[in-house]
């Protein structure tokens, strides 16, 4: 493996340790459009699953905690968000032992750790939307300014 590739991976992991998604690296790997689709899907899935985990913990439903905790663990792992993935994997273990208070505490930690990542992803989507709008407006102005004059004048 080339040294440059190793250094890129080290940088990537350092950013995740700081609880940040390296969107530039994600875009480099998948392309910007695909990276944006990945984070949009990620936000939708994690939003739903975190709400379901909360309900499962409140109702002390072990099966539901297992299902939704492992369902959210996958997306976290896919984006190398290991701290979040580790917290998600603790929830079923605590639920199995009926340690609901501890499980709620871990769930709270998961939410706190997730907040800045969610905000960062929403900012990336917003930046992309703004850039697309600006480009679309520029392209429209350019087409209008180059439109042929009417022969009726």
PDB file of N, CA and C in Angstrom, residues 23 26-28 30-40 128-129 131-132:
ATOM      1  N   UNK A  23     -16.182  14.379   5.177  1.00  0.00           N
ATOM      2  CA  UNK A  23     -17.000  14.396   3.969  1.00  0.00           C
ATOM      3  C   UNK A  23     -16.136  14.469   2.715  1.00  0.00           C
ATOM      4  N   UNK A  26     -15.086  10.963   2.036  1.00  0.00           N
ATOM      5  CA  UNK A  26     -16.254  10.200   1.588  1.00  0.00           C
ATOM      6  C   UNK A  26     -16.567  10.558   0.130  1.00  0.00           C
ATOM      7  N   UNK A  27     -16.476  11.834  -0.200  1.00  0.00           N
ATOM      8  CA  UNK A  27     -16.708  12.292  -1.575  1.00  0.00           C
ATOM      9  C   UNK A  27     -15.637  11.774  -2.523  1.00  0.00           C
ATOM     10  N   UNK A  28     -14.422  11.734  -2.045  1.00  0.00           N
ATOM     11  CA  UNK A  28     -13.326  11.220  -2.876  1.00  0.00           C
ATOM     12  C   UNK A  28     -13.563   9.750  -3.216  1.00  0.00           C
ATOM     13  N   UNK A  30     -16.567   7.978  -3.061  1.00  0.00           N
ATOM     14  CA  UNK A  30     -17.825   7.671  -3.740  1.00  0.00           C
ATOM     15  C   UNK A  30     -18.266   8.705  -4.776  1.00  0.00           C
ATOM     16  N   UNK A  31     -17.634   9.846  -4.797  1.00  0.00           N
ATOM     17  CA  UNK A  31     -18.102  10.956  -5.624  1.00  0.00           C
ATOM     18  C   UNK A  31     -19.050  11.798  -4.787  1.00  0.00           C
ATOM     19  N   UNK A  32     -19.111  13.102  -5.067  1.00  0.00           N
ATOM     20  CA  UNK A  32     -19.879  14.006  -4.218  1.00  0.00           C
ATOM     21  C   UNK A  32     -21.374  13.682  -4.198  1.00  0.00           C
ATOM     22  N   UNK A  33     -21.945  13.412  -5.359  1.00  0.00           N
ATOM     23  CA  UNK A  33     -23.388  13.126  -5.407  1.00  0.00           C
ATOM     24  C   UNK A  33     -23.730  11.890  -4.586  1.00  0.00           C
ATOM     25  N   UNK A  34     -22.954  10.829  -4.751  1.00  0.00           N
ATOM     26  CA  UNK A  34     -23.205   9.588  -4.011  1.00  0.00           C
ATOM     27  C   UNK A  34     -22.983   9.808  -2.516  1.00  0.00           C
ATOM     28  N   UNK A  35     -21.941  10.558  -2.157  1.00  0.00           N
ATOM     29  CA  UNK A  35     -21.672  10.855  -0.740  1.00  0.00           C
ATOM     30  C   UNK A  35     -22.843  11.602  -0.118  1.00  0.00           C
ATOM     31  N   UNK A  36     -23.413  12.552  -0.855  1.00  0.00           N
ATOM     32  CA  UNK A  36     -24.580  13.288  -0.352  1.00  0.00           C
ATOM     33  C   UNK A  36     -25.774  12.362  -0.169  1.00  0.00           C
ATOM     34  N   UNK A  37     -25.984  11.465  -1.102  1.00  0.00           N
ATOM     35  CA  UNK A  37     -27.083  10.499  -0.975  1.00  0.00           C
ATOM     36  C   UNK A  37     -26.869   9.588   0.228  1.00  0.00           C
ATOM     37  N   UNK A  38     -25.621   9.195   0.457  1.00  0.00           N
ATOM     38  CA  UNK A  38     -25.296   8.338   1.606  1.00  0.00           C
ATOM     39  C   UNK A  38     -25.651   9.052   2.907  1.00  0.00           C
ATOM     40  N   UNK A  39     -25.253  10.320   3.035  1.00  0.00           N
ATOM     41  CA  UNK A  39     -25.530  10.996   4.309  1.00  0.00           C
ATOM     42  C   UNK A  39     -27.016  11.326   4.461  1.00  0.00           C
ATOM     43  N   UNK A  40     -27.716  11.590   3.348  1.00  0.00           N
ATOM     44  CA  UNK A  40     -29.161  11.809   3.453  1.00  0.00           C
ATOM     45  C   UNK A  40     -29.853  10.542   3.947  1.00  0.00           C
ATOM     46  N   UNK A 128     -24.361  21.873  -0.278  1.00  0.00           N
ATOM     47  CA  UNK A 128     -24.540  21.282  -1.599  1.00  0.00           C
ATOM     48  C   UNK A 128     -25.772  21.844  -2.289  1.00  0.00           C
ATOM     49  N   UNK A 129     -26.854  21.988  -1.534  1.00  0.00           N
ATOM     50  CA  UNK A 129     -28.096  22.536  -2.085  1.00  0.00           C
ATOM     51  C   UNK A 129     -27.883  23.974  -2.522  1.00  0.00           C
ATOM     52  N   UNK A 131     -25.041  25.392  -3.402  1.00  0.00           N
ATOM     53  CA  UNK A 131     -24.157  25.388  -4.571  1.00  0.00           C
ATOM     54  C   UNK A 131     -24.933  25.023  -5.830  1.00  0.00           C
ATOM     55  N   UNK A 132     -25.803  24.010  -5.719  1.00  0.00           N
ATOM     56  CA  UNK A 132     -26.608  23.604  -6.873  1.00  0.00           C
ATOM     57  C   UNK A 132     -27.533  24.728  -7.317  1.00  0.00           C
TER      58      UNK A 132
END
